[in-house]
PDB file of C-alpha atoms and ligand atoms in Angstrom:
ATOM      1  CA  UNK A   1     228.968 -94.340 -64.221  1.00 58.00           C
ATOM      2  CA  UNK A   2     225.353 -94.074 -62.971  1.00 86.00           C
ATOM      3  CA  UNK A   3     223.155 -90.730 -63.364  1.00 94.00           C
ATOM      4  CA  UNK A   4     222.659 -88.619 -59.749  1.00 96.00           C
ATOM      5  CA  UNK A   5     219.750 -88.744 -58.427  1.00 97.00           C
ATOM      6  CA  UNK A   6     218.415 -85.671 -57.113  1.00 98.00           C
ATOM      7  CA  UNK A   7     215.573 -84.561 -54.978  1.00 98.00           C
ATOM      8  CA  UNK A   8     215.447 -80.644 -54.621  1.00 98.00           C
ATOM      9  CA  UNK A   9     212.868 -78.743 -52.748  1.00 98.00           C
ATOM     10  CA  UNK A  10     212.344 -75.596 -54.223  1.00 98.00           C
ATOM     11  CA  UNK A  11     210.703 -73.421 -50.892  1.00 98.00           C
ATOM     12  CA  UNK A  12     209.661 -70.546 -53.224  1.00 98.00           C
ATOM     13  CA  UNK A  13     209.163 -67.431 -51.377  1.00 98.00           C
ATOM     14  CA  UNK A  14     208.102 -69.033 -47.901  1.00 98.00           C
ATOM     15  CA  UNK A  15     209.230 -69.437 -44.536  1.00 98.00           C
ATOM     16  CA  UNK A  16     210.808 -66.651 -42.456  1.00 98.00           C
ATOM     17  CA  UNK A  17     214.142 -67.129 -40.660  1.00 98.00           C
ATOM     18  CA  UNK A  18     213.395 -69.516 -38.068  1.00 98.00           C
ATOM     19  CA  UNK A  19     211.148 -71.506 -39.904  1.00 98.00           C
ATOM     20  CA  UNK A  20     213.789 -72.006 -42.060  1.00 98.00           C
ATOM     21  CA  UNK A  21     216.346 -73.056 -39.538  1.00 98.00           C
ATOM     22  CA  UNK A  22     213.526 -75.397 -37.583  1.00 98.00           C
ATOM     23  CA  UNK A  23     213.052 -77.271 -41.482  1.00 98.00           C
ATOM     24  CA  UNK A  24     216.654 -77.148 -42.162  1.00 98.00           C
ATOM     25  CA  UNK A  25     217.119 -78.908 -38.689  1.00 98.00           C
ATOM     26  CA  UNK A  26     214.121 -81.528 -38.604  1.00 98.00           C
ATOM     27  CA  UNK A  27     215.270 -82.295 -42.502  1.00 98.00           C
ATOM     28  CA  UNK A  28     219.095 -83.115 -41.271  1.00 98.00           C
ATOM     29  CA  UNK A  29     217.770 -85.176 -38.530  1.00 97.00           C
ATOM     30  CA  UNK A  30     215.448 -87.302 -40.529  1.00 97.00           C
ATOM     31  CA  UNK A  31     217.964 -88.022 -43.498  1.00 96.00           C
ATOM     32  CA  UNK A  32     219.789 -91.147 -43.363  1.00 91.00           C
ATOM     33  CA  UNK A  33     223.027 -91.401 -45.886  1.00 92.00           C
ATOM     34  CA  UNK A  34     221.689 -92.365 -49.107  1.00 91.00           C
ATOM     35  CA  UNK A  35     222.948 -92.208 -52.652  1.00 93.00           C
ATOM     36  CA  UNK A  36     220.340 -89.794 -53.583  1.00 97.00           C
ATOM     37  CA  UNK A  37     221.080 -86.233 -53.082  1.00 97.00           C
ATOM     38  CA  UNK A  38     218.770 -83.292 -51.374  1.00 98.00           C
ATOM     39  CA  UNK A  39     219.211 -80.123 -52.136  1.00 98.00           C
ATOM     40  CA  UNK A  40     216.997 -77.560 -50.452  1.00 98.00           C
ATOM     41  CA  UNK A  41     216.453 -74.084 -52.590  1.00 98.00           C
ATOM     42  CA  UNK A  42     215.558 -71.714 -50.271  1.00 98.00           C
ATOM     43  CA  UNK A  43     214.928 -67.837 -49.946  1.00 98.00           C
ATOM     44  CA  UNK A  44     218.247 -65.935 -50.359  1.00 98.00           C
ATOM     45  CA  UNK A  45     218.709 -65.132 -46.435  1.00 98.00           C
ATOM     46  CA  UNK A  46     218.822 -68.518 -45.251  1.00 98.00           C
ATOM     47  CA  UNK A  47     221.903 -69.893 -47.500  1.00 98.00           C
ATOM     48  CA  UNK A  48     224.515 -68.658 -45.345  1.00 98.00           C
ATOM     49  CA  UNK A  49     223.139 -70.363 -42.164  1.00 98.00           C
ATOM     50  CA  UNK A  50     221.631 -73.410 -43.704  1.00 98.00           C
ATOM     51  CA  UNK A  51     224.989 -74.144 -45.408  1.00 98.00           C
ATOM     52  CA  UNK A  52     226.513 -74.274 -42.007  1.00 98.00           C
ATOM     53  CA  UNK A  53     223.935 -76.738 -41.001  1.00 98.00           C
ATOM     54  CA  UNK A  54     224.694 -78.694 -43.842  1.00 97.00           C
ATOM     55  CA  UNK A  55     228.851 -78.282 -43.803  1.00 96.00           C
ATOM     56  CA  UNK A  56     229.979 -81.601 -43.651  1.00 95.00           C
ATOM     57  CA  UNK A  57     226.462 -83.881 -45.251  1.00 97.00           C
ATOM     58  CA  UNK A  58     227.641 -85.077 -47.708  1.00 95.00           C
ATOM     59  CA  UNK A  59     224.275 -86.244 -49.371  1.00 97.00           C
ATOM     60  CA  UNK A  60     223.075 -82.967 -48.843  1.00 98.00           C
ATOM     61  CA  UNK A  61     223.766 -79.310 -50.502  1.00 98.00           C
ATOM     62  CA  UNK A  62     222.377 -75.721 -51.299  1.00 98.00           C
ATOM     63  CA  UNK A  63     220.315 -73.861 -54.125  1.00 98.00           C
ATOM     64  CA  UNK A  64     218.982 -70.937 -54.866  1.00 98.00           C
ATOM     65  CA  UNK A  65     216.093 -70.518 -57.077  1.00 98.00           C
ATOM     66  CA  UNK A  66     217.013 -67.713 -59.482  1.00 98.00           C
ATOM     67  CA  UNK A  67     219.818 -65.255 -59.981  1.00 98.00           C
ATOM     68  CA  UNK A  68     221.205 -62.764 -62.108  1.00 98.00           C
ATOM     69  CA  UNK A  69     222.968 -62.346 -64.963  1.00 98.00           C
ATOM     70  CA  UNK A  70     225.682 -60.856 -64.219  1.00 98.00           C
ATOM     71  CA  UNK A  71     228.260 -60.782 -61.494  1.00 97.00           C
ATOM     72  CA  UNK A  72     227.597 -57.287 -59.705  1.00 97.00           C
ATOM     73  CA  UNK A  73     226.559 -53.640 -60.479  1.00 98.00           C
ATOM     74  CA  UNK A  74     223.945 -51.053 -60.456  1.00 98.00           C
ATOM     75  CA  UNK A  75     221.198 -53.694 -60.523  1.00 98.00           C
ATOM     76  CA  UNK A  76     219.137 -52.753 -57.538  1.00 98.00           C
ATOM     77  CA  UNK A  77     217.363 -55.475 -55.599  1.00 97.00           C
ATOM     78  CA  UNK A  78     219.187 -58.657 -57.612  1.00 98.00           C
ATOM     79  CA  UNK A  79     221.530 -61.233 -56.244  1.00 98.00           C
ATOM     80  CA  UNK A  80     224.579 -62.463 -58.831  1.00 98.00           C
ATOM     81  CA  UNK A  81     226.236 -66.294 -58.878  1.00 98.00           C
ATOM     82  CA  UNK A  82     229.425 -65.289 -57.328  1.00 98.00           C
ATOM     83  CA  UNK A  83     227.101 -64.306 -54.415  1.00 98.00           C
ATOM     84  CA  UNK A  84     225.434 -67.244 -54.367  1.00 98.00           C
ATOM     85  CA  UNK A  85     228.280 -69.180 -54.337  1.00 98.00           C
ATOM     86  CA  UNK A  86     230.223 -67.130 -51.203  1.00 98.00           C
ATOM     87  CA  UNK A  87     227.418 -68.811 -49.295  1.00 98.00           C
ATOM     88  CA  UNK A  88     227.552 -72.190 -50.118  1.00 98.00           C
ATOM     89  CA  UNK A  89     224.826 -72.395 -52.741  1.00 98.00           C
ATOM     90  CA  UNK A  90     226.050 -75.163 -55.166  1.00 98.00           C
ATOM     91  CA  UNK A  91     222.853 -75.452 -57.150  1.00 98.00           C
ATOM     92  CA  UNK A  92     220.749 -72.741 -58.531  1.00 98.00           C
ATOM     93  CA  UNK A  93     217.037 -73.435 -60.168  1.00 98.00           C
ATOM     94  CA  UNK A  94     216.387 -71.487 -63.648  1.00 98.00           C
ATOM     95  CA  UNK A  95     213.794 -70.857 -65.586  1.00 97.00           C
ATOM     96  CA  UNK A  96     210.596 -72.028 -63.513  1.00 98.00           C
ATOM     97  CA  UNK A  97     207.701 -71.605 -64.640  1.00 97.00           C
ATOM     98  CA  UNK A  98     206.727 -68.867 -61.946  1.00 97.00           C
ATOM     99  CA  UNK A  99     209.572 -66.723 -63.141  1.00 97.00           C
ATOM    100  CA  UNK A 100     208.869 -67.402 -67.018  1.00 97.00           C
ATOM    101  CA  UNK A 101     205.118 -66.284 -66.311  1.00 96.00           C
ATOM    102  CA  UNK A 102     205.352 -63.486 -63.401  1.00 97.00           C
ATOM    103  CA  UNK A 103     208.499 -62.063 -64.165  1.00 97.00           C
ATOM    104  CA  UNK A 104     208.783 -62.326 -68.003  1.00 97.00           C
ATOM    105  CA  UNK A 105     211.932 -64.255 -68.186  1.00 97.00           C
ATOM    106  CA  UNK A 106     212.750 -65.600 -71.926  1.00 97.00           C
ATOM    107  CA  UNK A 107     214.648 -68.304 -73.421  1.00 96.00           C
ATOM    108  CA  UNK A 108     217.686 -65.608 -73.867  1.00 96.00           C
ATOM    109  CA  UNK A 109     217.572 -64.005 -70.742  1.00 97.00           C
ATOM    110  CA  UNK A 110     217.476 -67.268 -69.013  1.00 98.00           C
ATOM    111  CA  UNK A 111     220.500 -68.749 -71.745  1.00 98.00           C
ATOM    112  CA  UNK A 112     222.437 -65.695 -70.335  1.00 98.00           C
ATOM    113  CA  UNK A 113     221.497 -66.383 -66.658  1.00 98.00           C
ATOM    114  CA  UNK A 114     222.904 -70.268 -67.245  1.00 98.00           C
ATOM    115  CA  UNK A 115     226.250 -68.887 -68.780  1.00 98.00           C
ATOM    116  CA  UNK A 116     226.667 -66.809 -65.567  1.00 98.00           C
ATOM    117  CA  UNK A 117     225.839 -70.087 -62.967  1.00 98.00           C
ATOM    118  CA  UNK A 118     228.338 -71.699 -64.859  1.00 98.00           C
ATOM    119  CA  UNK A 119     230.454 -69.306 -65.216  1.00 98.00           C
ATOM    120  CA  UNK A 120     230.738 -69.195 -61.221  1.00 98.00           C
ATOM    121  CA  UNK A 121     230.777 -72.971 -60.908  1.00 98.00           C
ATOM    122  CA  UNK A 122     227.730 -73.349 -59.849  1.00 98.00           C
ATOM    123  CA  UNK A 123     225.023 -76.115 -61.627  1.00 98.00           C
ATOM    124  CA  UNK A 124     221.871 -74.793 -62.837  1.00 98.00           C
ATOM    125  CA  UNK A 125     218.262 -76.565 -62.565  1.00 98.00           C
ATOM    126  CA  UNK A 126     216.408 -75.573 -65.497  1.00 98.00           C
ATOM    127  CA  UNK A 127     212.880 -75.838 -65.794  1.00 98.00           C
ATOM    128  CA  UNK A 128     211.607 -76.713 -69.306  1.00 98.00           C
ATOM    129  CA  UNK A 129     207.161 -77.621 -68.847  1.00 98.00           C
ATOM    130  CA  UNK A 130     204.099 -76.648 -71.342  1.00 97.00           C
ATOM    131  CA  UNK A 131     201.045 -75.174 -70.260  1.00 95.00           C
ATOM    132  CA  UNK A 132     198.096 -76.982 -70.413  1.00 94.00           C
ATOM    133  CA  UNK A 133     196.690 -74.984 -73.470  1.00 94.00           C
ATOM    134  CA  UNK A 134     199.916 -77.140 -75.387  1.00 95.00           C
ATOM    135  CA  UNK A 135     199.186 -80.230 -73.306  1.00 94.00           C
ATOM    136  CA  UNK A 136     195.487 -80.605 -74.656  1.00 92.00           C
ATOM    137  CA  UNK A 137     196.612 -79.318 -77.717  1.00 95.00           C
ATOM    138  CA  UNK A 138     199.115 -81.785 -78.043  1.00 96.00           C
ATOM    139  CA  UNK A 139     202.617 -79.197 -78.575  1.00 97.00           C
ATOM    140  CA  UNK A 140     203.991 -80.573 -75.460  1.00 97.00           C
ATOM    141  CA  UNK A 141     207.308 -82.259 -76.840  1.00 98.00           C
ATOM    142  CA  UNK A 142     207.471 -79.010 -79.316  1.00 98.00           C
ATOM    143  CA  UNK A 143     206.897 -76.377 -76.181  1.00 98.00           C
ATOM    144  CA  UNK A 144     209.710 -78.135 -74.083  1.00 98.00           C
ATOM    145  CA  UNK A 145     212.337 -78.916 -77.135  1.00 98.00           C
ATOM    146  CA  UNK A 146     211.977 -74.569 -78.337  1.00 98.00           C
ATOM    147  CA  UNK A 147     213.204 -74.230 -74.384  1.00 98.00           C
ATOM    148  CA  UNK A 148     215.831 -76.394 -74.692  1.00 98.00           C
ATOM    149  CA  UNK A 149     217.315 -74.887 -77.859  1.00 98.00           C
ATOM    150  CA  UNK A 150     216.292 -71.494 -76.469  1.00 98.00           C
ATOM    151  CA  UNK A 151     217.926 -71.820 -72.789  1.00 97.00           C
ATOM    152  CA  UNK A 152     220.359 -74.444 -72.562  1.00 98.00           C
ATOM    153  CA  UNK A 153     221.860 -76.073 -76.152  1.00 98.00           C
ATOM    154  CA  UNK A 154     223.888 -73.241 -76.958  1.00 97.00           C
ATOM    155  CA  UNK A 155     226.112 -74.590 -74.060  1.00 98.00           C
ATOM    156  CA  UNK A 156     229.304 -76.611 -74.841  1.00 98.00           C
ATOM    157  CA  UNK A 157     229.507 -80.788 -74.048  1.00 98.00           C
ATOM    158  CA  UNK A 158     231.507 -79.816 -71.143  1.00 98.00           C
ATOM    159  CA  UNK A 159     229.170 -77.428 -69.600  1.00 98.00           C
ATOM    160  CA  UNK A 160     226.167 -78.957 -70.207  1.00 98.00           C
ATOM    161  CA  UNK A 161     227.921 -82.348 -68.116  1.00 98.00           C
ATOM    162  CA  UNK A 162     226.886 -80.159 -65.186  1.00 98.00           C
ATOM    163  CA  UNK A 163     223.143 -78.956 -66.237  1.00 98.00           C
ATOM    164  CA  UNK A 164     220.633 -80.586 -64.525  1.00 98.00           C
ATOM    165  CA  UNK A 165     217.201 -80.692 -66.569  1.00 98.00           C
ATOM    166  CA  UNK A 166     213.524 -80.232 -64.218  1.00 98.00           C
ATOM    167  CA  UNK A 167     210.795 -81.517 -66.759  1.00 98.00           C
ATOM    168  CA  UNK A 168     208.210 -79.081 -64.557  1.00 97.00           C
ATOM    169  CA  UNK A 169     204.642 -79.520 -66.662  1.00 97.00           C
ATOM    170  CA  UNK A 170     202.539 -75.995 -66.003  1.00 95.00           C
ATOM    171  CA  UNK A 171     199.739 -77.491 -65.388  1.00 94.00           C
ATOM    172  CA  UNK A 172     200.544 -80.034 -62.769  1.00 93.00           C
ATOM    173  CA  UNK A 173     202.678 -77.336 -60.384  1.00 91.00           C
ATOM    174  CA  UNK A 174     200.745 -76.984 -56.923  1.00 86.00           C
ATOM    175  CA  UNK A 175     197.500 -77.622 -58.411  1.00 88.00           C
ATOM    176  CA  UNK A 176     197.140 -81.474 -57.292  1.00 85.00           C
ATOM    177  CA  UNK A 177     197.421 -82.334 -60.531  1.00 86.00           C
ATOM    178  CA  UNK A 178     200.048 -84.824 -61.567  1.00 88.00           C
ATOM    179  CA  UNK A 179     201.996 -86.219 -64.499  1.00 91.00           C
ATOM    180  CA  UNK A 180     201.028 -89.998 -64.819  1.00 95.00           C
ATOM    181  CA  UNK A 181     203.868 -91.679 -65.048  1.00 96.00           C
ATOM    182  CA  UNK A 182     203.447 -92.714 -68.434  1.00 97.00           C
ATOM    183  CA  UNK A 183     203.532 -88.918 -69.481  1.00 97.00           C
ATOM    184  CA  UNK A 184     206.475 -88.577 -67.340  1.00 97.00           C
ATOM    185  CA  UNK A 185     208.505 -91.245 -68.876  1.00 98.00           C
ATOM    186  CA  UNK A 186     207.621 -89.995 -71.868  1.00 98.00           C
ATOM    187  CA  UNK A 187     208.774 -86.419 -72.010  1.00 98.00           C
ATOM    188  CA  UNK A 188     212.118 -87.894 -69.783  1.00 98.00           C
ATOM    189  CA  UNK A 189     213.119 -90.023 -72.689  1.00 98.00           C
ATOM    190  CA  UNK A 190     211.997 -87.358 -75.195  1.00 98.00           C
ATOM    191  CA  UNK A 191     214.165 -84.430 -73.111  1.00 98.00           C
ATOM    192  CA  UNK A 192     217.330 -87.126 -73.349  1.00 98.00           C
ATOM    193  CA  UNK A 193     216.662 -88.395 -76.881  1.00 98.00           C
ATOM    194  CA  UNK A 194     217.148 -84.286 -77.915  1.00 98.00           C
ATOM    195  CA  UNK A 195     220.275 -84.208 -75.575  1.00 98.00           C
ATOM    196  CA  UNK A 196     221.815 -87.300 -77.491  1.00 98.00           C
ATOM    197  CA  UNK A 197     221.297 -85.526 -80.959  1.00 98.00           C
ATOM    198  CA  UNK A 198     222.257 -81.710 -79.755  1.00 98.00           C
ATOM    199  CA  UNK A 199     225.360 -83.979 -78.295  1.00 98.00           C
ATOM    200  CA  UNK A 200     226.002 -87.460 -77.594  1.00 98.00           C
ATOM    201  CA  UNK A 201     224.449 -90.335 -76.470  1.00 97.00           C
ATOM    202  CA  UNK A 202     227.096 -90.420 -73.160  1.00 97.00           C
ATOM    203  CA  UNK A 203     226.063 -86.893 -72.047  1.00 98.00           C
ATOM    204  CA  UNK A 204     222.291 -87.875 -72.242  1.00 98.00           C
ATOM    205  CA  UNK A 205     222.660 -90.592 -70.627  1.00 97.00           C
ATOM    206  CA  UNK A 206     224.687 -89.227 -67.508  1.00 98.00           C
ATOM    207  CA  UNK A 207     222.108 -85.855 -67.431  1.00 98.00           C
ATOM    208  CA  UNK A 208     219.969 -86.133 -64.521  1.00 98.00           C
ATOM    209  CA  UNK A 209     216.408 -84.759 -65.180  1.00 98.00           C
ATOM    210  CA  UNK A 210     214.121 -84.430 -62.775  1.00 98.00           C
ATOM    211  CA  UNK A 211     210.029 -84.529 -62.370  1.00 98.00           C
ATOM    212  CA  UNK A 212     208.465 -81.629 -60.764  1.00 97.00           C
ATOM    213  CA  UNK A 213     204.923 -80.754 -60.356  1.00 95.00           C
ATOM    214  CA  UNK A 214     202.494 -82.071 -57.422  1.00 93.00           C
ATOM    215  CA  UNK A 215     204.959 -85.010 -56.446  1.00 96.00           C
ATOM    216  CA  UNK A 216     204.363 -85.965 -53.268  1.00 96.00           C
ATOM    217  CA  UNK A 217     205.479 -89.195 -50.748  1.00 97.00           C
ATOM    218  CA  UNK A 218     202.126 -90.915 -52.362  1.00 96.00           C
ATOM    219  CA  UNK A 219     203.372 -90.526 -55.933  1.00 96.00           C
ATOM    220  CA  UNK A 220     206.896 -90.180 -55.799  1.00 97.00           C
ATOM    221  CA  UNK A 221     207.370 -93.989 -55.684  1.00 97.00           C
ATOM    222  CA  UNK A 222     206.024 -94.842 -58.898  1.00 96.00           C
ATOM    223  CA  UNK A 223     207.310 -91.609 -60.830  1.00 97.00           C
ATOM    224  CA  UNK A 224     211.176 -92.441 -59.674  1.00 97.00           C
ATOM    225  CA  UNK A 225     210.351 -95.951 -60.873  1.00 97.00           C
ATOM    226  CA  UNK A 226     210.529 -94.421 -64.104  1.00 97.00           C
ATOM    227  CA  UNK A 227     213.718 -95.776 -66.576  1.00 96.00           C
ATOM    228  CA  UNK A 228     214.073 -91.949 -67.348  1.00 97.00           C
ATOM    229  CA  UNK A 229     212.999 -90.349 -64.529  1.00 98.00           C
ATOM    230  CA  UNK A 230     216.120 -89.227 -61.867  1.00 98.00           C
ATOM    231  CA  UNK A 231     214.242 -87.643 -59.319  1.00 98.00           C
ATOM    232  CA  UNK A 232     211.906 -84.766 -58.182  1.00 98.00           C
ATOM    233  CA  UNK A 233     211.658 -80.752 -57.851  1.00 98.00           C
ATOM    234  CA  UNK A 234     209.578 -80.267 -55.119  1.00 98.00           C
ATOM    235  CA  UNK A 235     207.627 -77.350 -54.288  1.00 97.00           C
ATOM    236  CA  UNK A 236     204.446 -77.903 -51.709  1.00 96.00           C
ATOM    237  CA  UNK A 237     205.829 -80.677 -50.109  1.00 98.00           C
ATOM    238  CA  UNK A 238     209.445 -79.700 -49.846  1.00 98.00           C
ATOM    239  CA  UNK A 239     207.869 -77.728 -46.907  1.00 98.00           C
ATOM    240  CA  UNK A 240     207.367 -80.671 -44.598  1.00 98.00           C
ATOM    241  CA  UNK A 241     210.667 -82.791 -43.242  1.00 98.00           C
ATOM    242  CA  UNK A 242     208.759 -85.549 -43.498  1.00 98.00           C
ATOM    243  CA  UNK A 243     207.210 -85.418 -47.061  1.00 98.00           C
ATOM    244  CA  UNK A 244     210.348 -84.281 -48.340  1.00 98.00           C
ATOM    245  CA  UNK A 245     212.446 -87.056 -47.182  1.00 98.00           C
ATOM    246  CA  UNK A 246     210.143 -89.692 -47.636  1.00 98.00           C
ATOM    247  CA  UNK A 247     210.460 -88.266 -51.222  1.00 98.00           C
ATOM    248  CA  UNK A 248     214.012 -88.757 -51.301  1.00 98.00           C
ATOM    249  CA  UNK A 249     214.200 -92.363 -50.045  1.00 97.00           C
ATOM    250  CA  UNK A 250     211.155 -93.268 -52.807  1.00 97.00           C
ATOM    251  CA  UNK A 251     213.634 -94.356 -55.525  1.00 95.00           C
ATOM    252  CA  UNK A 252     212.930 -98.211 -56.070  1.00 91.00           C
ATOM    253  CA  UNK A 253     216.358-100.263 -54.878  1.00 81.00           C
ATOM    254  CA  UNK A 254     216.949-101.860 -58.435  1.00 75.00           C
ATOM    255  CA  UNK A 255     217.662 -97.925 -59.357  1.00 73.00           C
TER     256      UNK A 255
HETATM  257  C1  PEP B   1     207.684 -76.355 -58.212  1.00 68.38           C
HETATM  258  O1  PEP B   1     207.297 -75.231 -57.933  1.00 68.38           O
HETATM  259  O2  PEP B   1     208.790 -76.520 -58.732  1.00 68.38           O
HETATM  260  C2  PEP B   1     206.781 -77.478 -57.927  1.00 68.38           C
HETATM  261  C3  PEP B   1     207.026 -78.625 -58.495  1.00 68.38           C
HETATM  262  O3  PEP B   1     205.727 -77.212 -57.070  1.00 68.38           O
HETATM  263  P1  PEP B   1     204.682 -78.288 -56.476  1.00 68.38           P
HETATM  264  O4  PEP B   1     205.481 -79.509 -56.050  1.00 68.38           O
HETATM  265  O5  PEP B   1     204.054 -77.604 -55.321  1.00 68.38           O
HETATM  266  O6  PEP B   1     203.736 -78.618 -57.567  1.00 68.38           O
END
């Protein structure tokens, strides 16, 4: 069995409801059947109706980009998984770096947050990335293994089969700045060789982790070329149909 490949676009907080519907629309019409999935992550409000678009593609599903932690309650202003999921959201992206740094989210909180995606059968994206304080000062593989341990490797085998890993560095999301691809290989077989010792070298080998940060149609080619590298999470350029599926269809065909 081969990894997925996955190309997400995470929207962040952008586009109002007919934007949304336009990009959903323009996206559908531009992507061809391919073994790679898309999964647009937008705003809340547009799952419902975008999932309708999407009923029935079956390269293409739904994410949110946070939730949570538990299912429902006096918890004024949140959204919960089982929500999520009574909308069609099959995906939902944790831990990014914007909610680590604006909103204070922590290894537990977010370790709780996975256990309640799961727990509603829904697959969470989980940002691991160092800042570039740890880049320069060379802490990068012990920054992103302390958020693996932290967020995700409590998790049995079982549920971690459905985890899928974003290796997001800080300093590369929408500042222009990307990972070479060396550095992106490198951390990629680094994040699996830690999955194969937490559990086994089967389950590292199937988890898909993705690239995010800066990845756009001009880089994307030679990132995905990557042995260890199973696709992107896209923010800026998840924004334009056309960026965001030439993204998708930039996996080399040997892969
Ligand atoms: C992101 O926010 O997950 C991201 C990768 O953003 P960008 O592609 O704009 O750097």
């Amino acid at each position: 069995m081969k990894r997925q490949r996955i190309v997400a676009g995470n929207w962040k907080m952008n586009n109002n409801f007919d934007e949304g519907r336009d990009l959903t629309i323009s996206i559908i019409q531009k992507l061809g059947p391919s073994g790679t999935l898309a999964v647009l992550c937008p705003p809340f409000i547009h799952l419902n109706y975008m999932s309708t678009l999407a009923k029935g593609i079956a390269n293409l599903k739904l994410g949110a980009q946070n939730c949570h932690t538990e299912a429902n309650g006096a918890y004024t202003g949140e959204i919960s998984a089982p929500m999520l999921k009574s909308v069609g959201a099959e995906f939902v992206i944790l831990g990014h770096s914007e909610r680590r740094e604006y909103f204070g989210e922590t290894d537990d909180f977010l370790a709780k947050k996975v256990g309640a995606v799961l727990a509603s059968e829904l697959r969470p994206i989980f940002c691991v990335g160092e800042k570039l304080e740890s880049r320069e000062a060379g802490e990068q593989e012990s920054v992103v293994s302390s958020q693996l341990e932290g967020g995700l490797f409590h998790l049995s085998a079982e549920q971690m089969s459905k985890v899928v890993i974003a290796y997001e560095p800080v300093w590369a999301i929408g500042t222009g700045k990307t990972a070479s691809k060396e550095q992106a290989q490198e951390m990629h077989k680094f994040i699996r060789s830690l999955v194969a010792k937490k559990y086994n070298d089967n389950l590292a080998d199937l988890t898909t982790i993705l690239y995010g940060g800066s990845c756009k149609p001009d880089n994307a080619k030679e990132l995905f070329s990557q042995p260890d590298v199973d696709g992107g999470l896209i923010g800026g350029a998840s924004l334009k149909a056309a960026d965001f599926v030439a993204i998708v269809n930039s996996f080399p065909d040997s892969k």
